[in-house]
Amino acid sequence: MTGRDGGADLSPPAGESPIIVLVRPQLADNIGAAARAMANGGLFHLRLVAPRDGWPQPRAWRTASGADRILEAAAVFPDVASAVADCQRVLATCPRPRHVVIRTFTARGAAAELREACGRGLRSAVLFGPERAGLTAEDLARADSLVRYPLNPAFMSLNLAQAVMVLAYEWWTAADATPPRTLVTNETRVATKGELDGFLGRLVAELDAAGFFTNREKMPGVVRNLRHLFERAEVTEQELRTLHGVVTELSRGRMRRGRPDPEA
Amino acid sequence: MTGRDGGADLSPPAGESPIIVLVRPQLADNIGAAARAMANGGLFHLRLVAPRDGWPQPRAWRTASGADRILEAAAVFPDVASAVADCQRVLATCPRPRHVVIRTFTARGAAAELREACGRGLRSAVLFGPERAGLTAEDLARADSLVRYPLNPAFMSLNLAQAVMVLAYEWWTAADATPPRTLVTNETRVATKGELDGFLGRLVAELDAAGFFTNREKMPGVVRNLRHLFERAEVTEQELRTLHGVVTELSRGRMRRGRPDPEA
């Protein structure tokens, strides 16, 4: 993780992030895709327990899509016991309830727990089982907690790299402060109510001059509805200038053609 | 979605779920993997805009891992405009900020928004761009909102099916009430404080009889520390019975051998 040459910048963020342990993975494609998902979520430490087809395998680099350093730094262990021997917190992902008594987290709960453990300086690991069989009861007995994703119980077939993705995503999100909803405005800014009022006043005056309000009694309601539309849209200052231009141009056209026939 | 023959049960849950629109997808593998991710997260409506290699493609069924009915029901459209023509809410996933003014959600914010829209009976869609290029500015202009995942900005290469997975996961989770942390106990139950106290009293008595407390002054502190360990472990009623058996067996051994040498 200290090299500076080539590849995307995968330097781990400050503080230690959990180790992802793939237990007896079968497909190199999945190992590479898992590494890619780890990089997406800011996880950088990969351990492999007895990969079926040995290690390293070039196919993994093909699906890692640039997360090469994670694969290059991956450590291989013969069994789960040795892979977690230096860890103080071990979570095991397992979709199905078993005959065990164990603390169980959702993916989100696990991410919060891992953030807390890392904040306390604990070395943490998360176990992911092999593609078909999942973790054995013996594997699970090495973990202090279970992680069970809340997902559709009618379709439990979760790809290994997808399972890593969900955890990596929750790990990243647990420390992310992005508001759930924002308005991206780039260079411009949302118009003030005064600016919007100035535009609406002009629009109504031009509409009135064009003979739009044939029923004067209904005019205040129509104006209010137009106002609601523009208020809701969070118009920006730049868009208001465009809208002013639109009104100017349409009014000019009207003046060039003379007042249109109200019956037309 | 109405067929009853074969495959996992993919019937959509009550209420309408959002449509996933893959825009100009390049790889059939990814289309299948996206369908699998959709099934994981309880999404069932797939639309394809101009898939590069045509449709259907057998490779997609291979990676769908049983989510066949989603692929079989997938509808193909020539462009984004026609794919969303019957929709009332369109979100576009896009990792990079562009020169647009648009409401932007996190994946979690988007899931909440989609749940709300579906609750109001609106037909919603989420656009995912092609593997390499992503959605074009023209595609984005068909959407009323953007979805931007909070993920590692130093490694933005997110696989298409992984992108669908994150949204499907958030969609499912938005309606899930699983507590973030539980203790799975299966047939047994967590012991009461009285049961735990009964065991600890017996353990201390046996230890005392065995000459464990050589320093009487330190005894209350040692007992308290033991108590803290067992309190923290959330011992179950079944485990307490095992622990009682352990104490009985060890005490018997001591009695058989006679009192051990305290200096040993």
Coordinates of C-alpha atoms in Angstrom, one line a residue:
Chain A
M1 CA 0.0 0.0 0.0
T2 CA 3.1 2.3 0.1
G3 CA 4.1 2.0 -3.5
R4 CA 3.7 5.2 -5.6
D5 CA 4.1 3.8 -9.1
G6 CA 1.1 3.3 -11.5
G7 CA -2.5 2.4 -10.8
A8 CA -5.2 4.4 -9.1
D9 CA -4.5 5.9 -5.8
L10 CA -5.5 3.2 -3.3
S11 CA -3.8 4.6 -0.3
P12 CA -5.9 3.7 2.7
P13 CA -7.5 6.6 4.6
A14 CA -6.2 7.5 8.0
G15 CA -6.8 4.8 10.6
E16 CA -7.0 1.1 10.0
S17 CA -9.7 -0.4 7.8
P18 CA -11.0 -3.9 8.3
I19 CA -9.4 -6.9 6.5
I20 CA -11.6 -8.7 4.0
V21 CA -11.0 -12.5 4.3
L22 CA -12.3 -14.6 1.3
V23 CA -12.5 -18.1 2.6
R24 CA -11.8 -20.9 0.1
P25 CA -12.9 -18.7 -2.9
Q26 CA -13.4 -20.7 -6.1
L27 CA -13.3 -18.3 -8.9
A28 CA -10.4 -15.9 -9.6
D29 CA -12.9 -13.6 -11.4
N30 CA -14.7 -13.1 -8.1
I31 CA -11.5 -12.4 -6.2
G32 CA -10.7 -9.7 -8.7
A33 CA -14.2 -8.3 -8.6
A34 CA -14.1 -8.3 -4.8
A35 CA -10.9 -6.3 -4.8
R36 CA -12.5 -3.8 -7.1
A37 CA -15.5 -3.5 -4.8
M38 CA -13.1 -3.1 -1.8
A39 CA -11.4 -0.2 -3.6
N40 CA -14.8 1.4 -4.3
G41 CA -15.6 1.3 -0.6
G42 CA -12.2 2.3 0.8
L43 CA -11.2 -1.2 2.0
F44 CA -7.6 -2.2 1.2
H45 CA -6.5 -5.3 3.1
L46 CA -7.3 -8.7 1.5
R47 CA -6.6 -12.1 2.8
L48 CA -7.3 -15.4 1.0
V49 CA -7.9 -18.7 2.8
A50 CA -7.0 -21.7 0.6
P51 CA -8.1 -20.3 -2.8
R52 CA -9.3 -23.3 -4.8
D53 CA -7.1 -22.7 -7.8
G54 CA -4.1 -21.3 -6.0
W55 CA -2.7 -17.8 -6.0
P56 CA -1.9 -15.6 -7.8
Q57 CA -4.2 -16.0 -10.8
P58 CA -4.1 -13.6 -13.8
R59 CA -7.9 -13.7 -14.2
A60 CA -8.3 -11.9 -10.9
W61 CA -6.3 -8.9 -12.2
R62 CA -8.6 -8.7 -15.3
T63 CA -11.7 -8.2 -13.2
A64 CA -10.1 -6.0 -10.6
S65 CA -10.3 -3.1 -13.0
G66 CA -7.2 -1.3 -11.6
A67 CA -7.4 -2.4 -8.0
D68 CA -4.1 -4.2 -8.6
R69 CA -2.4 -3.1 -5.4
I70 CA -5.0 -4.8 -3.3
L71 CA -4.4 -8.1 -5.1
E72 CA -0.6 -7.7 -5.0
A73 CA -0.7 -7.1 -1.2
A74 CA -3.2 -10.0 -0.7
A75 CA -1.9 -12.6 1.9
V76 CA -2.7 -16.3 1.6
F77 CA -3.5 -18.5 4.6
P78 CA -4.1 -22.2 4.9
D79 CA -7.2 -21.9 7.2
V80 CA -9.4 -19.4 8.9
A81 CA -7.7 -19.8 12.3
S82 CA -4.4 -18.5 10.9
A83 CA -6.0 -15.8 8.8
V84 CA -7.6 -14.2 11.9
A85 CA -5.0 -15.1 14.5
D86 CA -3.8 -11.4 14.7
C87 CA -7.3 -10.0 14.7
Q88 CA -9.3 -8.8 17.7
R89 CA -12.7 -8.6 16.1
V90 CA -14.0 -11.1 13.5
L91 CA -17.3 -10.8 11.7
A92 CA -18.6 -13.5 9.5
T93 CA -21.1 -12.9 6.7
C94 CA -23.8 -15.6 6.6
P95 CA -27.2 -15.4 4.9
R96 CA -28.9 -18.2 6.7
P97 CA -29.8 -18.7 10.4
R98 CA -27.9 -21.6 12.0
H99 CA -28.0 -23.4 15.2
V100 CA -25.6 -21.0 16.9
V101 CA -25.9 -18.3 19.5
I102 CA -24.2 -15.3 18.1
R103 CA -24.4 -11.5 18.0
T104 CA -25.8 -10.6 14.6
F105 CA -25.5 -7.3 12.7
T106 CA -27.2 -6.0 9.6
A107 CA -24.7 -4.7 7.0
R108 CA -25.2 -1.2 8.3
G109 CA -24.9 -2.3 11.9
A110 CA -21.7 -4.1 11.0
A111 CA -20.2 -1.0 9.4
A112 CA -21.0 1.0 12.5
E113 CA -19.4 -1.7 14.6
L114 CA -16.3 -1.9 12.4
R115 CA -15.9 1.9 12.5
E116 CA -16.1 1.8 16.3
A117 CA -13.7 -1.1 16.5
C118 CA -11.2 0.6 14.2
G119 CA -11.6 3.8 16.2
R120 CA -10.6 1.9 19.3
G121 CA -7.5 0.6 17.4
L122 CA -8.7 -3.0 17.1
R123 CA -7.7 -5.1 14.1
S124 CA -10.9 -6.3 12.5
A125 CA -11.7 -8.8 9.8
V126 CA -14.8 -9.8 7.9
L127 CA -15.1 -13.4 6.6
F128 CA -16.9 -14.2 3.3
G129 CA -17.5 -17.9 2.5
P130 CA -17.0 -19.8 -0.8
E131 CA -19.3 -19.2 -3.7
R132 CA -21.5 -22.2 -3.3
A133 CA -21.4 -23.6 0.2
G134 CA -20.8 -20.5 2.3
L135 CA -18.9 -20.6 5.6
T136 CA -19.0 -23.8 7.6
A137 CA -20.1 -24.1 11.2
E138 CA -16.4 -24.4 12.1
D139 CA -15.6 -21.1 10.3
L140 CA -18.5 -19.4 12.0
A141 CA -17.2 -20.5 15.4
R142 CA -14.1 -18.3 14.8
A143 CA -16.2 -15.2 14.5
D144 CA -17.5 -13.1 17.4
S145 CA -20.4 -11.8 15.3
L146 CA -22.4 -12.6 12.3
V147 CA -23.4 -10.2 9.5
R148 CA -26.7 -10.9 7.8
Y149 CA -27.8 -8.5 5.0
P150 CA -31.4 -7.6 4.8
L151 CA -32.1 -8.7 1.3
N152 CA -35.0 -10.5 -0.5
P153 CA -35.4 -13.8 1.3
A154 CA -37.1 -15.2 -1.9
F155 CA -33.8 -14.8 -3.8
M156 CA -30.8 -15.4 -1.6
S157 CA -28.2 -16.2 -4.4
L158 CA -25.8 -13.3 -3.7
N159 CA -22.6 -13.2 -5.8
L160 CA -19.4 -13.1 -3.7
A161 CA -18.2 -9.8 -5.1
Q162 CA -21.7 -8.3 -4.6
A163 CA -21.6 -9.4 -1.0
V164 CA -18.2 -7.6 -0.6
M165 CA -19.7 -4.6 -2.4
V166 CA -22.5 -4.2 0.0
L167 CA -20.2 -4.3 3.0
A168 CA -17.6 -2.0 1.4
Y169 CA -20.4 0.5 0.5
E170 CA -21.8 0.5 4.0
W171 CA -18.2 0.9 5.4
W172 CA -17.7 4.0 3.3
T173 CA -21.2 5.4 3.9
A174 CA -20.8 5.0 7.7
A175 CA -18.2 7.8 7.6
D176 CA -19.9 9.9 4.8
A177 CA -21.8 13.1 5.6
T178 CA -23.4 13.8 2.2
P179 CA -26.9 14.9 2.7
P180 CA -29.4 12.4 1.3
R181 CA -30.8 15.2 -1.0
T182 CA -29.1 18.2 -2.4
L183 CA -29.4 20.5 -5.4
V184 CA -26.3 20.6 -7.5
T185 CA -26.0 24.1 -9.0
N186 CA -22.4 24.2 -10.1
E187 CA -21.4 27.8 -11.0
T188 CA -24.8 29.3 -10.5
R189 CA -27.0 29.6 -7.4
V190 CA -30.6 29.2 -6.4
A191 CA -32.5 32.4 -7.1
T192 CA -33.7 34.5 -4.2
K193 CA -37.5 34.8 -3.6
G194 CA -37.1 38.5 -4.6
E195 CA -35.5 37.6 -7.9
L196 CA -38.2 35.1 -8.6
D197 CA -40.9 37.6 -7.7
G198 CA -39.3 40.1 -10.1
F199 CA -39.6 37.6 -12.9
L200 CA -43.1 36.5 -12.1
G201 CA -44.2 40.1 -11.9
R202 CA -42.9 40.8 -15.3
L203 CA -44.4 37.5 -16.8
V204 CA -47.8 38.4 -15.4
A205 CA -47.6 42.0 -16.8
E206 CA -46.6 40.7 -20.2
L207 CA -49.4 38.1 -20.1
D208 CA -51.9 40.7 -19.1
A209 CA -50.7 43.0 -21.9
A210 CA -51.1 40.0 -24.3
G211 CA -54.7 39.6 -23.2
F212 CA -54.0 36.2 -21.5
F213 CA -56.4 36.9 -18.5
T214 CA -59.8 36.9 -20.3
N215 CA -61.5 36.2 -16.9
R216 CA -60.2 38.8 -14.5
E217 CA -61.8 37.0 -11.5
K218 CA -59.7 33.9 -12.1
M219 CA -56.5 35.9 -12.6
P220 CA -55.2 35.8 -8.9
G221 CA -55.7 32.0 -8.8
V222 CA -53.9 31.5 -12.2
V223 CA -51.0 33.7 -11.0
R224 CA -50.8 31.7 -7.7
N225 CA -50.6 28.4 -9.6
L226 CA -47.8 29.7 -11.9
R227 CA -46.0 30.9 -8.8
H228 CA -46.3 27.5 -7.2
L229 CA -44.8 25.8 -10.2
F230 CA -41.7 28.1 -10.2
E231 CA -41.3 28.0 -6.4
R232 CA -41.3 24.2 -6.5
A233 CA -38.7 24.1 -9.3
E234 CA -36.0 25.8 -7.2
V235 CA -35.1 28.0 -10.2
T236 CA -31.5 29.2 -10.3
E237 CA -30.3 32.7 -11.0
Q238 CA -29.0 31.7 -14.4
E239 CA -32.3 30.0 -15.4
L240 CA -34.2 33.2 -14.3
R241 CA -32.1 35.1 -16.8
T242 CA -32.9 32.6 -19.5
L243 CA -36.6 32.9 -18.6
H244 CA -36.4 36.7 -18.7
G245 CA -35.0 36.3 -22.2
V246 CA -37.8 33.9 -23.2
V247 CA -40.5 36.4 -22.1
T248 CA -38.7 39.3 -23.9
E249 CA -38.4 37.3 -27.1
L250 CA -42.0 36.1 -27.1
S251 CA -43.3 39.6 -26.2
R252 CA -41.2 41.1 -29.1
G253 CA -42.8 38.6 -31.5
R254 CA -46.2 39.5 -30.3
M255 CA -45.4 43.2 -30.7
R256 CA -44.0 42.6 -34.2
R257 CA -47.1 40.7 -35.2
G258 CA -49.4 43.0 -33.4
R259 CA -51.8 41.8 -30.7
P260 CA -52.9 38.3 -31.6
D261 CA -56.5 37.4 -32.0
P262 CA -57.8 36.4 -28.5
E263 CA -60.1 33.9 -30.1
A264 CA -57.3 32.1 -32.1
Chain B
M1 CA -43.8 -11.9 -13.6
T2 CA -47.0 -13.9 -13.6
G3 CA -45.6 -17.3 -14.7
R4 CA -45.5 -20.0 -12.1
D5 CA -43.2 -22.5 -13.6
G6 CA -39.6 -23.0 -12.5
G7 CA -37.0 -20.6 -11.1
A8 CA -36.9 -18.8 -7.7
D9 CA -40.0 -17.0 -6.5
L10 CA -39.5 -13.5 -8.0
S11 CA -43.1 -12.2 -7.6
P12 CA -42.9 -8.5 -6.9
P13 CA -43.9 -7.4 -3.4
A14 CA -47.1 -5.5 -2.9
G15 CA -47.0 -2.1 -4.6
E16 CA -45.0 -1.1 -7.6
S17 CA -41.2 -1.2 -7.6
P18 CA -39.0 1.1 -9.7
I19 CA -37.9 0.0 -13.2
I20 CA -34.2 -0.5 -13.8
V21 CA -33.2 0.9 -17.1
L22 CA -29.8 -0.2 -18.5
V23 CA -28.8 2.4 -21.1
R24 CA -26.8 1.0 -24.0
P25 CA -25.3 -1.9 -21.9
Q26 CA -22.3 -3.5 -23.6
L27 CA -21.8 -6.8 -21.9
A28 CA -24.5 -9.5 -21.6
D29 CA -22.6 -10.8 -18.5
N30 CA -23.4 -7.5 -16.8
I31 CA -27.1 -7.5 -17.8
G32 CA -27.5 -11.0 -16.2
A33 CA -25.5 -9.9 -13.1
A34 CA -27.7 -6.8 -12.8
A35 CA -30.8 -8.9 -13.0
R36 CA -29.4 -11.1 -10.2
A37 CA -28.7 -8.0 -8.1
M38 CA -32.2 -6.7 -8.8
A39 CA -33.7 -10.0 -7.5
N40 CA -31.5 -9.7 -4.4
G41 CA -33.0 -6.3 -3.6
G42 CA -36.6 -7.0 -4.6
L43 CA -36.6 -5.1 -8.0
F44 CA -38.3 -6.9 -10.9
H45 CA -38.8 -4.6 -13.8
L46 CA -35.9 -4.4 -16.3
R47 CA -35.7 -2.2 -19.4
L48 CA -32.8 -2.2 -21.9
V49 CA -32.0 0.7 -24.1
A50 CA -30.2 -0.4 -27.3
P51 CA -28.1 -3.2 -25.9
R52 CA -24.8 -3.2 -27.9
D53 CA -25.0 -6.9 -28.9
G54 CA -28.7 -7.2 -29.3
W55 CA -31.2 -9.0 -27.2
P56 CA -31.8 -11.7 -25.9
Q57 CA -28.3 -13.1 -25.3
P58 CA -27.7 -16.5 -23.6
R59 CA -24.7 -15.2 -21.6
A60 CA -27.0 -13.0 -19.6
W61 CA -29.0 -16.0 -18.4
R62 CA -25.7 -17.6 -17.2
T63 CA -24.8 -14.8 -14.9
A64 CA -28.4 -14.2 -13.7
S65 CA -28.1 -17.2 -11.4
G66 CA -31.8 -18.0 -11.5
A67 CA -33.2 -14.5 -11.9
D68 CA -34.5 -15.7 -15.3
R69 CA -38.0 -14.2 -15.1
I70 CA -36.5 -10.7 -14.9
L71 CA -34.6 -11.3 -18.1
E72 CA -37.5 -12.9 -19.8
A73 CA -39.8 -9.9 -19.0
A74 CA -37.1 -7.3 -19.9
A75 CA -38.4 -4.8 -22.5
V76 CA -36.1 -3.3 -25.1
F77 CA -36.3 0.3 -26.3
P78 CA -34.4 2.2 -29.0
D79 CA -33.6 5.3 -26.8
V80 CA -34.0 6.7 -23.3
A81 CA -37.0 8.9 -24.3
S82 CA -39.1 5.9 -25.3
A83 CA -37.9 3.9 -22.3
V84 CA -39.1 6.5 -19.8
A85 CA -42.1 7.8 -21.7
D86 CA -44.6 6.2 -19.4
C87 CA -42.7 7.1 -16.2
Q88 CA -43.4 9.9 -13.8
R89 CA -40.2 10.0 -11.9
V90 CA -36.8 9.3 -13.5
L91 CA -33.5 9.1 -11.6
A92 CA -30.2 8.9 -13.3
T93 CA -27.1 7.3 -11.7
C94 CA -24.0 9.4 -12.4
P95 CA -20.8 9.4 -10.5
R96 CA -19.3 12.7 -11.7
P97 CA -20.6 16.2 -11.3
R98 CA -21.5 17.8 -14.6
H99 CA -22.5 21.2 -15.8
V100 CA -26.1 20.7 -14.9
V101 CA -28.5 22.0 -12.3
I102 CA -30.2 19.0 -10.9
R103 CA -31.6 17.6 -7.6
T104 CA -29.1 15.0 -6.4
F105 CA -29.6 12.1 -4.1
T106 CA -27.3 9.7 -2.3
A107 CA -28.2 6.0 -2.9
R108 CA -29.9 6.0 0.4
G109 CA -31.7 9.3 -0.3
A110 CA -32.8 7.9 -3.7
A111 CA -34.2 4.7 -2.1
A112 CA -36.3 6.8 0.3
E113 CA -37.4 9.0 -2.6
L114 CA -38.4 6.0 -4.7
R115 CA -40.3 4.4 -1.8
E116 CA -42.2 7.7 -1.4
A117 CA -42.9 8.0 -5.1
C118 CA -44.1 4.4 -5.3
G119 CA -46.2 5.0 -2.2
R120 CA -47.9 7.8 -4.2
G121 CA -48.5 5.4 -7.1
L122 CA -46.0 7.0 -9.4
R123 CA -44.2 4.9 -12.0
S124 CA -40.5 5.4 -11.4
A125 CA -37.3 4.4 -13.2
V126 CA -33.6 4.5 -12.5
L127 CA -31.2 4.9 -15.4
F128 CA -27.7 3.2 -15.4
G129 CA -25.3 4.2 -18.1
P130 CA -23.1 2.0 -20.3
E131 CA -20.0 0.4 -18.8
R132 CA -17.3 2.7 -20.1
A133 CA -18.8 6.1 -21.0
G134 CA -21.7 6.4 -18.5
L135 CA -24.8 8.4 -19.4
T136 CA -24.6 11.3 -21.8
A137 CA -25.7 14.8 -21.1
E138 CA -28.7 14.2 -23.3
D139 CA -29.6 11.1 -21.2
L140 CA -29.3 13.1 -18.0
A141 CA -31.6 15.8 -19.3
R142 CA -34.4 13.1 -19.3
A143 CA -34.0 12.6 -15.6
D144 CA -35.6 14.7 -12.9
S145 CA -32.9 13.7 -10.4
L146 CA -29.4 12.4 -10.1
V147 CA -28.1 9.6 -7.9
R148 CA -24.5 9.8 -6.8
Y149 CA -23.2 7.1 -4.5
P150 CA -20.9 8.1 -1.7
L151 CA -17.9 5.9 -2.6
N152 CA -14.2 6.3 -2.6
P153 CA -13.5 9.2 -5.0
A154 CA -9.9 7.8 -5.5
F155 CA -11.3 4.7 -7.2
M156 CA -14.5 5.5 -9.2
S157 CA -14.5 2.4 -11.5
L158 CA -17.8 0.9 -10.4
N159 CA -19.0 -2.2 -12.2
L160 CA -22.5 -1.9 -13.7
A161 CA -24.0 -4.8 -11.8
Q162 CA -22.3 -3.5 -8.6
A163 CA -24.0 -0.1 -9.2
V164 CA -27.4 -1.9 -9.6
M165 CA -26.6 -3.9 -6.4
V166 CA -26.1 -0.8 -4.3
L167 CA -29.4 0.7 -5.4
A168 CA -31.3 -2.6 -5.1
Y169 CA -29.8 -3.1 -1.6
E170 CA -30.8 0.4 -0.5
W171 CA -34.3 -0.1 -2.0
W172 CA -34.8 -3.2 0.0
T173 CA -33.2 -1.8 3.2
A174 CA -35.4 1.3 3.0
A175 CA -38.4 -0.9 3.9
D176 CA -36.5 -3.2 6.3
A177 CA -36.9 -3.0 10.1
T178 CA -34.2 -5.4 11.2
P179 CA -32.4 -3.9 14.2
P180 CA -28.8 -3.1 13.4
R181 CA -27.7 -5.5 16.2
T182 CA -29.4 -8.5 17.6
L183 CA -28.4 -11.7 19.4
V184 CA -29.5 -14.8 17.6
T185 CA -30.4 -17.4 20.2
N186 CA -32.5 -19.9 18.2
E187 CA -34.1 -22.4 20.6
T188 CA -32.6 -21.1 23.7
R189 CA -32.9 -17.7 25.4
V190 CA -30.6 -15.2 27.2
A191 CA -30.2 -16.2 30.9
T192 CA -31.8 -14.0 33.5
K193 CA -29.6 -12.1 35.9
G194 CA -30.8 -14.4 38.7
E195 CA -29.7 -17.5 36.7
L196 CA -26.3 -16.0 36.0
D197 CA -26.0 -15.0 39.7
G198 CA -26.8 -18.6 40.7
F199 CA -24.0 -19.9 38.5
L200 CA -21.5 -17.3 39.6
G201 CA -22.2 -18.0 43.3
R202 CA -21.6 -21.7 42.7
L203 CA -18.4 -21.0 40.7
V204 CA -17.0 -18.7 43.4
A205 CA -17.9 -21.3 46.1
E206 CA -16.1 -24.1 44.2
L207 CA -13.1 -21.8 43.6
D208 CA -13.0 -20.9 47.2
A209 CA -13.2 -24.6 48.2
A210 CA -10.4 -25.3 45.8
G211 CA -8.2 -22.7 47.4
F212 CA -8.3 -20.3 44.5
F213 CA -8.5 -17.1 46.6
T214 CA -5.1 -17.1 48.3
N215 CA -5.4 -13.4 48.9
R216 CA -8.8 -12.8 50.7
E217 CA -8.6 -9.0 50.4
K218 CA -8.4 -9.3 46.6
M219 CA -11.3 -11.8 46.4
P220 CA -14.2 -9.3 45.9
G221 CA -12.4 -7.6 43.0
V222 CA -11.6 -10.9 41.3
V223 CA -15.2 -12.0 41.7
R224 CA -16.4 -8.7 40.2
N225 CA -14.1 -9.0 37.2
L226 CA -15.4 -12.6 36.6
R227 CA -18.9 -11.2 36.9
H228 CA -18.2 -8.5 34.3
L229 CA -16.9 -11.1 31.8
F230 CA -20.1 -13.2 32.1
E231 CA -22.4 -10.2 32.1
R232 CA -20.8 -8.9 28.9
A233 CA -21.1 -12.2 27.1
E234 CA -24.9 -12.3 27.2
V235 CA -24.8 -15.9 28.4
T236 CA -27.8 -18.0 27.3
E237 CA -29.8 -20.4 29.6
Q238 CA -28.4 -23.4 27.6
E239 CA -24.8 -22.1 27.9
L240 CA -25.3 -21.7 31.7
R241 CA -26.3 -25.3 31.9
T242 CA -23.1 -26.3 30.1
L243 CA -21.1 -24.0 32.4
H244 CA -22.7 -25.7 35.5
G245 CA -21.6 -29.0 34.0
V246 CA -18.0 -27.7 33.5
V247 CA -17.8 -26.6 37.1
T248 CA -19.3 -29.9 38.4
E249 CA -16.8 -32.0 36.3
L250 CA -13.8 -30.0 37.2
S251 CA -14.8 -30.1 40.9
R252 CA -15.2 -33.8 40.8
G253 CA -11.8 -34.2 39.3
R254 CA -10.4 -32.1 42.1
M255 CA -12.2 -34.2 44.7
R256 CA -11.0 -37.4 43.0
R257 CA -7.4 -36.2 43.1
G258 CA -7.8 -34.6 46.5
R259 CA -7.1 -30.9 47.0
P260 CA -4.3 -29.7 44.7
D261 CA -1.1 -28.2 46.0
P262 CA -1.7 -24.4 46.1
E263 CA 1.9 -23.9 45.2
A264 CA 1.7 -26.0 42.0

